[in-house]
Coordinates of C-alpha atoms in Angstrom, one line a residue:
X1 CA 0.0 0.0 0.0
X2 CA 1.6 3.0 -1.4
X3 CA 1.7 6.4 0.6
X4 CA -0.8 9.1 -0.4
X5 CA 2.2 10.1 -2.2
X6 CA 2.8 7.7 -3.8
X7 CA 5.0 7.9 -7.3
X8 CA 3.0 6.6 -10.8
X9 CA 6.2 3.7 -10.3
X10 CA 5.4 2.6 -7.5
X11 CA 1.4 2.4 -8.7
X12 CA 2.9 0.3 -11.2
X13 CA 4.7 -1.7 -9.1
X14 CA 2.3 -3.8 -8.1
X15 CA 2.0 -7.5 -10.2
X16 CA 2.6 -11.1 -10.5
X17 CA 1.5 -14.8 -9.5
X18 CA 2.4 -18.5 -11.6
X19 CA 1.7 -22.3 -10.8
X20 CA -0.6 -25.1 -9.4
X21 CA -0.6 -27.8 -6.6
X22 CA -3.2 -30.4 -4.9
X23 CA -3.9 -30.7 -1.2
X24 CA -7.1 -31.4 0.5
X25 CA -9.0 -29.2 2.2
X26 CA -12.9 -27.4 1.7
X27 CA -14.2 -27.6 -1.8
X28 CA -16.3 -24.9 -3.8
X29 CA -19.8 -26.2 -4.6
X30 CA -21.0 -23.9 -7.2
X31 CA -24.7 -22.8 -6.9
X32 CA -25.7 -24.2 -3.3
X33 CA -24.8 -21.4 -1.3
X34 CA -26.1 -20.7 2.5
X35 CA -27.1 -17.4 3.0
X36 CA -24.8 -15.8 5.9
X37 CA -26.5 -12.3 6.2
X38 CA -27.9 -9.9 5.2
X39 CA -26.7 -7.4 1.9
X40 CA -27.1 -4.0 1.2
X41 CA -30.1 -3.2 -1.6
X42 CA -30.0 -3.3 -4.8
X43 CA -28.2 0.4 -6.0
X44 CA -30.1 0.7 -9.7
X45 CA -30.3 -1.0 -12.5
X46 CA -27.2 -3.3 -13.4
X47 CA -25.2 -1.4 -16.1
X48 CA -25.0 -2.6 -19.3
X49 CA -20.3 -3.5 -20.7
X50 CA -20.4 -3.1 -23.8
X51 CA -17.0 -5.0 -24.4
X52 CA -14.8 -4.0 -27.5
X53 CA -11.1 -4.6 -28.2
X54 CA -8.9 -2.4 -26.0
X55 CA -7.4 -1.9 -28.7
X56 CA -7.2 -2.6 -32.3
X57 CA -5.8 -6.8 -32.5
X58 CA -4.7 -6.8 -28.9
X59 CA -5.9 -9.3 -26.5
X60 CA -8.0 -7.5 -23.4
X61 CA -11.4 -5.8 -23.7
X62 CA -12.2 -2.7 -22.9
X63 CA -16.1 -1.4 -21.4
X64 CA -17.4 1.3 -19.4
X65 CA -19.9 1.0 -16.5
X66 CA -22.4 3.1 -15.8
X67 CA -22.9 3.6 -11.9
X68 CA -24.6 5.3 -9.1
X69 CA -23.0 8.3 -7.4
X70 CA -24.6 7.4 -4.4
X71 CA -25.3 3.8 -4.3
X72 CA -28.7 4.7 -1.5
X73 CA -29.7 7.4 -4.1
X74 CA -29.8 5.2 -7.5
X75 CA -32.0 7.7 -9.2
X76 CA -29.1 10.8 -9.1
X77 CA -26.0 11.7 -10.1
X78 CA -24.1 8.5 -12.4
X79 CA -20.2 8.4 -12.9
X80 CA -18.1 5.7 -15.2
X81 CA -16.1 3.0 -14.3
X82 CA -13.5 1.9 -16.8
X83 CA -13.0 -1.5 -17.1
X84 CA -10.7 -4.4 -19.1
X85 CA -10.6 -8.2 -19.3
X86 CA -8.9 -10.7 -20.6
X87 CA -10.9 -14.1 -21.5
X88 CA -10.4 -17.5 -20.3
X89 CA -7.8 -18.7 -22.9
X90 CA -9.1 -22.1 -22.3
X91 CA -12.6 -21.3 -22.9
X92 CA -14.0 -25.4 -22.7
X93 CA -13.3 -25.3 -19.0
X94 CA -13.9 -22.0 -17.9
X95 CA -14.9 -21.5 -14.5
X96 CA -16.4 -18.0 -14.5
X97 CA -14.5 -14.5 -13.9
X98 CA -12.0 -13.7 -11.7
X99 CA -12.0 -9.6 -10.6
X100 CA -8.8 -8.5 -9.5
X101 CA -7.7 -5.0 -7.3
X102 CA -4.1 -4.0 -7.2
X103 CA -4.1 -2.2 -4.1
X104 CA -3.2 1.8 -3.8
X105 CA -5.7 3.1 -2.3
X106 CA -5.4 4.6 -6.1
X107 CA -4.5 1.8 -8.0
X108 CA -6.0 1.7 -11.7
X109 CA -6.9 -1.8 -12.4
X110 CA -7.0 -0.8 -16.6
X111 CA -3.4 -0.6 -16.3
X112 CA -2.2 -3.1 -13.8
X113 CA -3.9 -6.1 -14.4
X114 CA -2.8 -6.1 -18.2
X115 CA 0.6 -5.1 -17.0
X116 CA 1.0 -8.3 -14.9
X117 CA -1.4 -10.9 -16.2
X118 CA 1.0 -13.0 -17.4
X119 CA 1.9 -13.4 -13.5
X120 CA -1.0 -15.1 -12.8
X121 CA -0.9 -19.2 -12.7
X122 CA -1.7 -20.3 -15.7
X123 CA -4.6 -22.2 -14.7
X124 CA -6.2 -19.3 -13.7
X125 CA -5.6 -17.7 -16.8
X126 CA -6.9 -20.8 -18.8
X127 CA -10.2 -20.9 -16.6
X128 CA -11.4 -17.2 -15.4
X129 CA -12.2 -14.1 -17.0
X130 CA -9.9 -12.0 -15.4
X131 CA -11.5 -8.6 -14.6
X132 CA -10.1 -5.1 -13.1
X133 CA -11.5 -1.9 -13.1
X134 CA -10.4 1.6 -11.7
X135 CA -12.1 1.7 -8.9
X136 CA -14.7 5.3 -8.7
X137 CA -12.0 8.7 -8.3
X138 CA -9.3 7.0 -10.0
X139 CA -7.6 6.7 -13.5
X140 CA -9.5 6.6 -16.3
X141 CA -13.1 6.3 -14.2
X142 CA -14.8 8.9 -13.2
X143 CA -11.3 10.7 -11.0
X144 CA -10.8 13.4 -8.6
X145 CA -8.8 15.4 -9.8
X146 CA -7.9 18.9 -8.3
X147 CA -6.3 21.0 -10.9
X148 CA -7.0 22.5 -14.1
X149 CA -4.2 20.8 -16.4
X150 CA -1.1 19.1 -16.3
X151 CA 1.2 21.7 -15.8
X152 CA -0.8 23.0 -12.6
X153 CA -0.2 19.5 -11.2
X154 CA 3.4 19.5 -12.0
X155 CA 3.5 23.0 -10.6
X156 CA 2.3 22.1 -7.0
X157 CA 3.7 18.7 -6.8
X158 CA 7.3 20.3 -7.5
X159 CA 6.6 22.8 -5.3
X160 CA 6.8 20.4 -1.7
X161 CA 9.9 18.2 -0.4
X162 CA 10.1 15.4 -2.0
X163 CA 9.6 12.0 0.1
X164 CA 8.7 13.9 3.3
X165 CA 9.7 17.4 5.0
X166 CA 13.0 17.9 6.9
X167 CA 13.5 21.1 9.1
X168 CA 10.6 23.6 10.5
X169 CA 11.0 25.1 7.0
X170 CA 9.9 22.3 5.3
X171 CA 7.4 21.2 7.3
X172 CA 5.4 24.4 6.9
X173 CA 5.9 24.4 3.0
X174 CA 4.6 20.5 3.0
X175 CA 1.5 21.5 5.5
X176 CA 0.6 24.2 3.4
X177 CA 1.1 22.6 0.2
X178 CA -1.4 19.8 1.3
X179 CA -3.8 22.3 2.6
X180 CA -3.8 24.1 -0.8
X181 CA -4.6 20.9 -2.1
X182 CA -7.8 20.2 0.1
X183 CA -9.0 23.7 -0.5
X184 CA -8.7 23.0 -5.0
X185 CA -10.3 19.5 -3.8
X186 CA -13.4 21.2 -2.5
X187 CA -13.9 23.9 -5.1
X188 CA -13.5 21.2 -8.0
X189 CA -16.2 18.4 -6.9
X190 CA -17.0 18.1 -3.2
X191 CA -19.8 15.8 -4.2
X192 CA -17.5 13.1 -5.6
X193 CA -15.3 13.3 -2.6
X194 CA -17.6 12.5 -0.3
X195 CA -18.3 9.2 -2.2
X196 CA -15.3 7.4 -3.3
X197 CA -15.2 5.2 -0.5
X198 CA -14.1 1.5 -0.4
X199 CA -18.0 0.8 0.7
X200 CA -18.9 3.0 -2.5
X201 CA -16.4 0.6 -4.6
X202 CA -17.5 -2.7 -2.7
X203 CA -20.8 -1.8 -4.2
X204 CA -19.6 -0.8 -7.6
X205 CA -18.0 -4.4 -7.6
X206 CA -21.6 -6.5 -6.8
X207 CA -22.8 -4.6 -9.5
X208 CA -20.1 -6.0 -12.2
X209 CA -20.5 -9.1 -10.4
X210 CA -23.9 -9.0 -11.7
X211 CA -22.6 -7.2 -14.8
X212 CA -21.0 -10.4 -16.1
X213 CA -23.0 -12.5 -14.8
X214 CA -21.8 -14.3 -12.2
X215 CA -24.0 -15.9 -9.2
X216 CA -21.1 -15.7 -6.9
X217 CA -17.9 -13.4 -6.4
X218 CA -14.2 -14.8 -7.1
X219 CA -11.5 -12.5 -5.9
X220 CA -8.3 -11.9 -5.7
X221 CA -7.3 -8.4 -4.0
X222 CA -3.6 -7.2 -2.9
X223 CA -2.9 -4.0 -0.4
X224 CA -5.8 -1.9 -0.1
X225 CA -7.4 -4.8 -2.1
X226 CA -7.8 -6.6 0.5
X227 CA -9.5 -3.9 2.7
X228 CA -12.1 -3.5 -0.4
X229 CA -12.6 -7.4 -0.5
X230 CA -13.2 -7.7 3.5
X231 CA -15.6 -5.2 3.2
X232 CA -16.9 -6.6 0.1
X233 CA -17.1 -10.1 2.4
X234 CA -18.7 -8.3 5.3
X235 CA -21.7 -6.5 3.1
X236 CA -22.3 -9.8 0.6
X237 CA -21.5 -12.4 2.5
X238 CA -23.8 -14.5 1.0
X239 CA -21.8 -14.0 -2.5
X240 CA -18.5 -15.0 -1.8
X241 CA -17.4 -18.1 -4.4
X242 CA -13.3 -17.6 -3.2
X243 CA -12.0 -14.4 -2.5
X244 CA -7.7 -13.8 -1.9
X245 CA -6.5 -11.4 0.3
X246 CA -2.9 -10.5 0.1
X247 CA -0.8 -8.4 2.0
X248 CA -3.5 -7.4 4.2
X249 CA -4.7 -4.3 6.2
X250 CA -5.5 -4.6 9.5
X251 CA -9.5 -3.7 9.2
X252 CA -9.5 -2.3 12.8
X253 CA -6.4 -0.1 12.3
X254 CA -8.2 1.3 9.0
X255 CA -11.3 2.2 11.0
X256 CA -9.2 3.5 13.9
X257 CA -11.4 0.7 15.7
X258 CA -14.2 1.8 14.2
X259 CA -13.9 5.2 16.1
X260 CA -14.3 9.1 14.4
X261 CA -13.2 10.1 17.5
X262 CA -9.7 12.3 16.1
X263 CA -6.9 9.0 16.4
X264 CA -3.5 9.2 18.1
X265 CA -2.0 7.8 15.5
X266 CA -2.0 8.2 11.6
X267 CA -3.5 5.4 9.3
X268 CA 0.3 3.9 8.2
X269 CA 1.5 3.9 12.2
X270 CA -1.2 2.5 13.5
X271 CA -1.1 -0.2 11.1
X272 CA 2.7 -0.9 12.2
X273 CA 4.0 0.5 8.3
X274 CA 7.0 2.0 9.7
X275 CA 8.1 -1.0 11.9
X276 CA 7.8 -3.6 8.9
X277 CA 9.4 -1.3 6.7
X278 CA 12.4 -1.0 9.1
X279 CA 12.8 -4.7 9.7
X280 CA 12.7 -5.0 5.7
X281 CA 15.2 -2.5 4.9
X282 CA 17.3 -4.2 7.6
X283 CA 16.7 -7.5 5.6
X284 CA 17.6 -5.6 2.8
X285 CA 21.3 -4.4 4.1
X286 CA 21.9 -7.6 6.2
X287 CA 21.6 -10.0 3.2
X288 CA 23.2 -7.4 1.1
X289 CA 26.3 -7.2 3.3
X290 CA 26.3 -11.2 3.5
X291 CA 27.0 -11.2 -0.6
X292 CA 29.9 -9.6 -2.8
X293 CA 29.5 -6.5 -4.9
X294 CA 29.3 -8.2 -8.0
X295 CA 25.8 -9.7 -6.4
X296 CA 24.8 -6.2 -4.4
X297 CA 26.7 -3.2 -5.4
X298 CA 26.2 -1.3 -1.8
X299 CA 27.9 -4.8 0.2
X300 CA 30.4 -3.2 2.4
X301 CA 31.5 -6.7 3.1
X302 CA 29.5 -7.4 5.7
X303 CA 25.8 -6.9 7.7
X304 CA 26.8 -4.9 10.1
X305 CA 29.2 -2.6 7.9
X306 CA 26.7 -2.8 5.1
X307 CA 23.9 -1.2 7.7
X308 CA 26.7 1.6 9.4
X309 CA 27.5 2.4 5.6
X310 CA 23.5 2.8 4.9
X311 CA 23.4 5.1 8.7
X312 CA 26.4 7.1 7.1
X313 CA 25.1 7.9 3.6
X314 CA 22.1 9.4 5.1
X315 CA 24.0 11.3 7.6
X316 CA 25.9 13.1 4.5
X317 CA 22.9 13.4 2.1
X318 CA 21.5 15.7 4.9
X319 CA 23.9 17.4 5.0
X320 CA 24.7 17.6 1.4
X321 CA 22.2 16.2 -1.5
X322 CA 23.8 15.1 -4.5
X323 CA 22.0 16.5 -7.1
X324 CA 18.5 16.4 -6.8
X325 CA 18.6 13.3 -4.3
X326 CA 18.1 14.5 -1.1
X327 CA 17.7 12.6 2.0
X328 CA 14.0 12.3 2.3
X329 CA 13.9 11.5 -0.9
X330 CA 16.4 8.7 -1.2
X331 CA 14.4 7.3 1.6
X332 CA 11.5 7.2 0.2
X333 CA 12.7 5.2 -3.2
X334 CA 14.4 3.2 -0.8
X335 CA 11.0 2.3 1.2
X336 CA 9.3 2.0 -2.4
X337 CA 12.1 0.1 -3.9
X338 CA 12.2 -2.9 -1.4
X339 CA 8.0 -3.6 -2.7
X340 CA 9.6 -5.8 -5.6
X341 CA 12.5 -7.4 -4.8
X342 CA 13.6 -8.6 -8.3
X343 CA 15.0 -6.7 -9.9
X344 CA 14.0 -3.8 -7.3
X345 CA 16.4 -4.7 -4.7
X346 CA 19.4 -4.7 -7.2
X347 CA 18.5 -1.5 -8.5
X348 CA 18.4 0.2 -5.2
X349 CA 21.7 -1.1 -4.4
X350 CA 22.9 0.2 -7.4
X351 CA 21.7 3.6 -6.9
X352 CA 22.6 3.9 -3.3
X353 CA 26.3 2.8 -4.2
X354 CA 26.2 5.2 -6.9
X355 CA 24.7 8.1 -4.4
X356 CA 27.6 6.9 -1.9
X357 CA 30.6 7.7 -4.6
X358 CA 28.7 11.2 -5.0
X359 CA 26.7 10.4 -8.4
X360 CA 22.9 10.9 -9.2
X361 CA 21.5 7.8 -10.3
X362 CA 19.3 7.0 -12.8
X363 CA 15.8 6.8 -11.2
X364 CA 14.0 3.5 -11.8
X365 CA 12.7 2.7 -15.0
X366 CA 9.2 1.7 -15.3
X367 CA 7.3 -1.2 -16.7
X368 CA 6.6 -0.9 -20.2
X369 CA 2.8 0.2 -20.6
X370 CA 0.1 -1.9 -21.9
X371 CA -2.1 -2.2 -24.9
X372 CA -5.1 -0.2 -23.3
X373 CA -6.8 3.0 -24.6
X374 CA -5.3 5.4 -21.6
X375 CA -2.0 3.5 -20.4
X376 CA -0.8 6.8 -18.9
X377 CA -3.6 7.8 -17.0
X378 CA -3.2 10.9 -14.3
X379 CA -3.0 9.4 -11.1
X380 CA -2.4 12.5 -9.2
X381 CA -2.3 12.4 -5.0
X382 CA -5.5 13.8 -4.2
X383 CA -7.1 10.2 -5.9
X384 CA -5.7 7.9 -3.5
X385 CA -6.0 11.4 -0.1
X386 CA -10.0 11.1 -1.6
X387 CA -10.2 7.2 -0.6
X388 CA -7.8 7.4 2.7
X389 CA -8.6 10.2 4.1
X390 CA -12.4 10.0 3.7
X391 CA -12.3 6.3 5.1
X392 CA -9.5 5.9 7.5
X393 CA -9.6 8.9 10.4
X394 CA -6.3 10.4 11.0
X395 CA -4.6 13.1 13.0
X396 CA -6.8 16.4 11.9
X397 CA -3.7 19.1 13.6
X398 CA -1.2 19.3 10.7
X399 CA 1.5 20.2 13.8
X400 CA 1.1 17.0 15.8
X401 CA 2.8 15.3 12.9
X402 CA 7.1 16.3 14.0
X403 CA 6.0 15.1 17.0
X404 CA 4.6 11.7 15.9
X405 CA 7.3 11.1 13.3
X406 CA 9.9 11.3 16.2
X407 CA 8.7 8.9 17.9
X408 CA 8.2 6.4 15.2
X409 CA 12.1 7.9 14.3
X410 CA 12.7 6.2 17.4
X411 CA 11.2 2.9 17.3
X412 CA 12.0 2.7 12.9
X413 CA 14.6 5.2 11.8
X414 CA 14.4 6.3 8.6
X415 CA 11.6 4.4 7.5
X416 CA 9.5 6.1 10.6
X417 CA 9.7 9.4 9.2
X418 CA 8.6 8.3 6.0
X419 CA 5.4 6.3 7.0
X420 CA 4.2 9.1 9.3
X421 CA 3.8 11.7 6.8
X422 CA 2.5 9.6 4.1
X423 CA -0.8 10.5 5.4
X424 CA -0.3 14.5 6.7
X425 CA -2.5 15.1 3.8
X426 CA -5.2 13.8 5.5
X427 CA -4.9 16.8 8.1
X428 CA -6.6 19.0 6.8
X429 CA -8.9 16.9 4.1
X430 CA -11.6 18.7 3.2
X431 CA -14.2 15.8 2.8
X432 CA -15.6 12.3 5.4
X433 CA -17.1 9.7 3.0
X434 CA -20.8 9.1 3.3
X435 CA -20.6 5.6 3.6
X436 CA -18.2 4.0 5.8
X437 CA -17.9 0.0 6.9
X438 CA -16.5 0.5 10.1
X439 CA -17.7 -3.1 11.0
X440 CA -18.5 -5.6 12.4
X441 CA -15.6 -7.9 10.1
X442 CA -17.0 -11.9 11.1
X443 CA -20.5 -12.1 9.2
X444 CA -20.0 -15.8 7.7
X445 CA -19.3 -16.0 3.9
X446 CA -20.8 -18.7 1.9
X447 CA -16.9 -19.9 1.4
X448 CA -13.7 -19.2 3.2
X449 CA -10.8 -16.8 2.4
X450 CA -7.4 -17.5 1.9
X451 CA -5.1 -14.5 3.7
X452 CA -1.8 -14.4 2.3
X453 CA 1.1 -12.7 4.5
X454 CA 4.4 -12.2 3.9
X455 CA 7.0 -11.5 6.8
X456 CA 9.2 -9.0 5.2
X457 CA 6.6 -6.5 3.6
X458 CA 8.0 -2.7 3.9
X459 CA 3.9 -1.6 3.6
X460 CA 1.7 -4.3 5.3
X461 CA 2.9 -6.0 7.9
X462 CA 2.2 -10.1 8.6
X463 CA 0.6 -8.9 11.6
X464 CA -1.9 -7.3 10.0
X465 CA -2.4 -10.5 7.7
X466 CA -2.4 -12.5 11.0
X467 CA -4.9 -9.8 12.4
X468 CA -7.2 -10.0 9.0
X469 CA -7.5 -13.9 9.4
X470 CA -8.6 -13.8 13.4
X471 CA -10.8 -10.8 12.3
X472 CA -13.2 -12.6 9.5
X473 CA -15.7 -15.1 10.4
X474 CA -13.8 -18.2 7.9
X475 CA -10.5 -17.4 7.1
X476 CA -7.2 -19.4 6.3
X477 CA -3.8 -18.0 6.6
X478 CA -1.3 -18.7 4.4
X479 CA 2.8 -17.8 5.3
X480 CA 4.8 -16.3 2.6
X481 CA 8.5 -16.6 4.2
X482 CA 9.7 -14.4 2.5
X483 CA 10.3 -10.7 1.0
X484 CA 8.6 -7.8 -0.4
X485 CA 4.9 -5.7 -0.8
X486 CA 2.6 -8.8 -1.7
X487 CA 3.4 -12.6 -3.0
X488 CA 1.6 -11.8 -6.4
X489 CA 4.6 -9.6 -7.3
X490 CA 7.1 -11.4 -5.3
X491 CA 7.0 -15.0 -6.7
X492 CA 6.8 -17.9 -4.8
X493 CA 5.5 -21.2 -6.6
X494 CA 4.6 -22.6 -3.6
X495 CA 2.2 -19.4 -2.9
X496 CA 0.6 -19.5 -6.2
X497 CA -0.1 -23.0 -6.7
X498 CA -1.7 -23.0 -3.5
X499 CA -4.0 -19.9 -4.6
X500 CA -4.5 -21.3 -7.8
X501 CA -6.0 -23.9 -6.6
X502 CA -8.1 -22.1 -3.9
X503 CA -9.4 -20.3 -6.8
X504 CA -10.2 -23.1 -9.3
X505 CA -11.9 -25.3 -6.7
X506 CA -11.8 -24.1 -3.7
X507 CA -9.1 -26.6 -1.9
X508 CA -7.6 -24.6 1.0
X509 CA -3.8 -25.2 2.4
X510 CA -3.3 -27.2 5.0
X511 CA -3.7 -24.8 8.5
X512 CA 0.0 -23.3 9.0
X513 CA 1.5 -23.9 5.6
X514 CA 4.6 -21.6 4.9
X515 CA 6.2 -21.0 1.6
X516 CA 9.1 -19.6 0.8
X517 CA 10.3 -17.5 -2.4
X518 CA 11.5 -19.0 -5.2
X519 CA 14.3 -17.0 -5.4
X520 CA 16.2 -15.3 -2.4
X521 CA 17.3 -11.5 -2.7
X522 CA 21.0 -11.4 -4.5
X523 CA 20.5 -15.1 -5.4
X524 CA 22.8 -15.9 -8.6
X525 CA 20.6 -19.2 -9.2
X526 CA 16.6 -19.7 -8.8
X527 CA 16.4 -23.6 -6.6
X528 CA 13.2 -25.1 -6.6
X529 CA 10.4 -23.3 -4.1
X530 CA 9.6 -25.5 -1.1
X531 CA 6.8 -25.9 1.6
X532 CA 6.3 -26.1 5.0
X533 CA 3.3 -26.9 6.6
X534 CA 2.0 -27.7 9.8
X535 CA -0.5 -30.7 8.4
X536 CA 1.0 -32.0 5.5
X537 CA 2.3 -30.6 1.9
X538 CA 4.2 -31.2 -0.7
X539 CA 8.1 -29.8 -0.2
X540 CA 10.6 -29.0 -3.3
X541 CA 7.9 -28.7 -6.0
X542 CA 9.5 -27.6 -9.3
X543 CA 8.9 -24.0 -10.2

């Protein structure tokens, strides 16, 4: 889950799953569901997808969906969703349709999902529909967006510190800069802030359920997906086929326990962010330091002198940027570098040995885009502040904020300082969402979820995974041993043939499995993924 920040790379970022394994556990049945609650009504009329080539010869499909504004006022105001899919390739046993959410908040499924559908297991692929959709206030659907053209975004974005503010000077250019933003939010369209919550998008997704079809929801969500799916699992309860969550949020830190009263803490802290980012950048110069510098260019030859060579480049880019790299800044594509861990990892080595002999680096490239209408949509800040900071309560005093990141400085370093002000903007957001799921989390589902967690995640931390599997009603937790924002984007066979399965019919892994990657950080050769488990499993399955 990227700050509110949050580069277009890092958006992009997220990706990836491959593979298939047996095991026995609880089967999908289909059609013979048990009712487990009740749902919201029906918002309007289901809207009509018109589905067309994305574009001209290229293999995803491209439609628009007509929704309510306000789901509880069907007869008002209507936005667009943009959505693409990709059909079944094996169409004789297809299954039905998958929908997929990268995460963000602010994360356009147009984009992603095309991006990284080849890093789905391919029996998925061969057996689902696989459908994603910018969720309402984002991309290429209806969006919030707070300027008047391009170059007056580029003008105020340039116009703040980079990565987070350092100094008293600094801090009041970032607080003002995000309260100039609230105040071009609320002249623009209040209206559509106040209803771009995930409960707004949980709704949005029944409806495309029904859209296509299907009887029954299958979905996979990562990041802030999986917020949107628990809430999706707490309002439908009834609909849910098979429905991944990985790298989860905790749902009780999101709410701030379900309380409006003004929090102590800011979204990313109370969710433990900066502490699983620190642990994962320590990860990150420990196993760094144990290789040469032909396999990490910033090895200093060892952990502990890797991590004192880390503590002393920061020391001197605060002192002294080189170039346009300053401290907060390198921090920042440091946190947003260890999400993917190959080739990200690498390439942060590379540029923090290339910022330690006093050369700007190259930023990080990004994926090639796909073969969709708007590959390049704006993704500007105030689209993922809209979603966070109408549904997650945050500090509302822009100055408790030095204070807060201090202490999180303490308990996480760098990474502390970073994960605090990822959500300042929220301060002074001008806008509360209408409609908020603030709980309760356990209503039984038709079918239980599979919660994926992985124990070095700079974003979401296995805790909260653990936290999301106590917190719904049927829930299995799956271990991902391993590194990096998500297992979809971080492979681990193991992982994906055990979702891929989950997905096609419903087998669940045996209670305590733990995978690891298929390929270690700095590895020079990719062995064979293995499993763990604590009632049975396969070990050393070929990836």
């Amino acid at each position: 889950m990227p700050p509110i920040r949050g580069s277009r790379a890092g958006r992009r970022r997220h990706a990836a799953v491959v593979a298939a394994l047996v095991t026995c556990s609880t089967a999908l049945t289909g059609q013979d569901l048990a009712v487990a609650g009740g749902a919201p009504a029906p918002s309007g009329p289901v809207p009509r997808l018109e589905w067309n080539p994305c574009v001209r010869g290229g293999e995803f499909d491209c439609a628009t969906a007509k929704v309510p504004l306000d789901h509880d006022d069907p007869g008002g105001r209507t936005i667009e969703l943009a959505v693409v899919k990709r059909k079944a390739t094996d169409p004789g046993r297809r299954i039905g349709t998958l929908f997929f959410n990268p995460g963000g908040p602010g994360g356009p499924g147009t984009v992603q999902m095309p991006q990284n559908y080849e890093k789905f297991p391919r029996e998925v692929r061969e057996r689902f529909d696989i459908v994603s959709w910018d969720p309402r206030g984002i991309g290429s659907s209806t969006a919030v967006d707070c300027f008047a053209n391009p170059e007056e975004a580029a003008a105020w974005n340039a116009g703040k510190p980079a990565g987070f503010p350092v100094g008293e000077k600094e801090r009041e250019a970032f607080t003002a800069a995000y309260e100039d933003l609230a105040r071009r939010c609320e002249r623009r369209d209040p209206e559509l802030l106040r209803h771009v919550s995930t409960t707004d998008s949980a709704r949005d997704l029944d409806l495309l359920r029904r859209a296509v079809g299907e009887p029954h929801l299958t979905y996979q969500g990562i990041s802030y997906g999986t917020i949107l799916g628990a809430t999706y699992a707490n309002l439908f309860p009834d609909k849910v086929r098979a429905m991944v969550l990985d790298s989860n949020i905790d749902p009780e830190a999101w709410t701030n326990h379900a309380s409006d009263d003004d929090p102590r803490l800011p979204t990313f802290l109370r969710m433990g962010s900066d502490r699983t980012a620190a642990a994962t950048l320590d990860r990150f110069l420990t196993l760094c330091g144990s290789t040469t510098t032909a396999r990490c260019a910033f090895s200093a030859g060892s952990p502990k002198a890797t991590r004192t060579k880390f503590d002393q480049l920061m020391q001197r880019l605060r002192k002294q940027p080189v170039g346009a790299w300053t401290y907060a800044g390198t921090v920042a594509d440091a946190v947003n570098s260890l999400y993917v861990v190959h080739p990200g990892w690498t390439h942060l080595a590379g540029r923090l040995q290339d910022l330690w002999r006093g050369r700007a680096p190259e930023p990080a490239p990004l994926p090639p885009p796909p073969a969709v209408p708007h590959p390049d949509p704006y993704l500007g800040e105030e689209q993922a502040a809209a979603v966070l900071c109408g549904d997650s309560p945050n500090p509302r005093d822009p100055q408790v904020y030095h204070g807060l990141e201090e202490a999180a400085a303490a308990r996480a370093g760098d990474a502390g300082r970073f994960w605090t002000w990822a959500a300042e903007g929220c301060a002074t957001w001008p806008a509360v969402a209408a409609d908020r799921y603030t709980g309760p989390w356990d209503k039984p589902t038709a079918h239980p979820v599979l919660v994926v967690g992985t124990t070095y995640d700079p974003s979401t931390p296995y805790t909260n995974a653990q936290a999301m599997a106590e917190k719904l009603a049927d829930a299995r937790l799956l271990t991902h041993d391993g590194y990096g924002h998500t297992a979809l984007i971080n492979p681990s066979s193991c992982v994906n043939t055990h979702t891929g399965r989950y997905l096609v019919d419903g087998t669940l892994p045996p209670a305590g499995t733990t995978c690891g990657p298929d390929t270690p950080p700095f590895s020079p050769s990719k062995p064979s993924g293995g499993i763990a488990t604590g009632g049975g499993g396969t070990a050393g399955i070929a990836s």
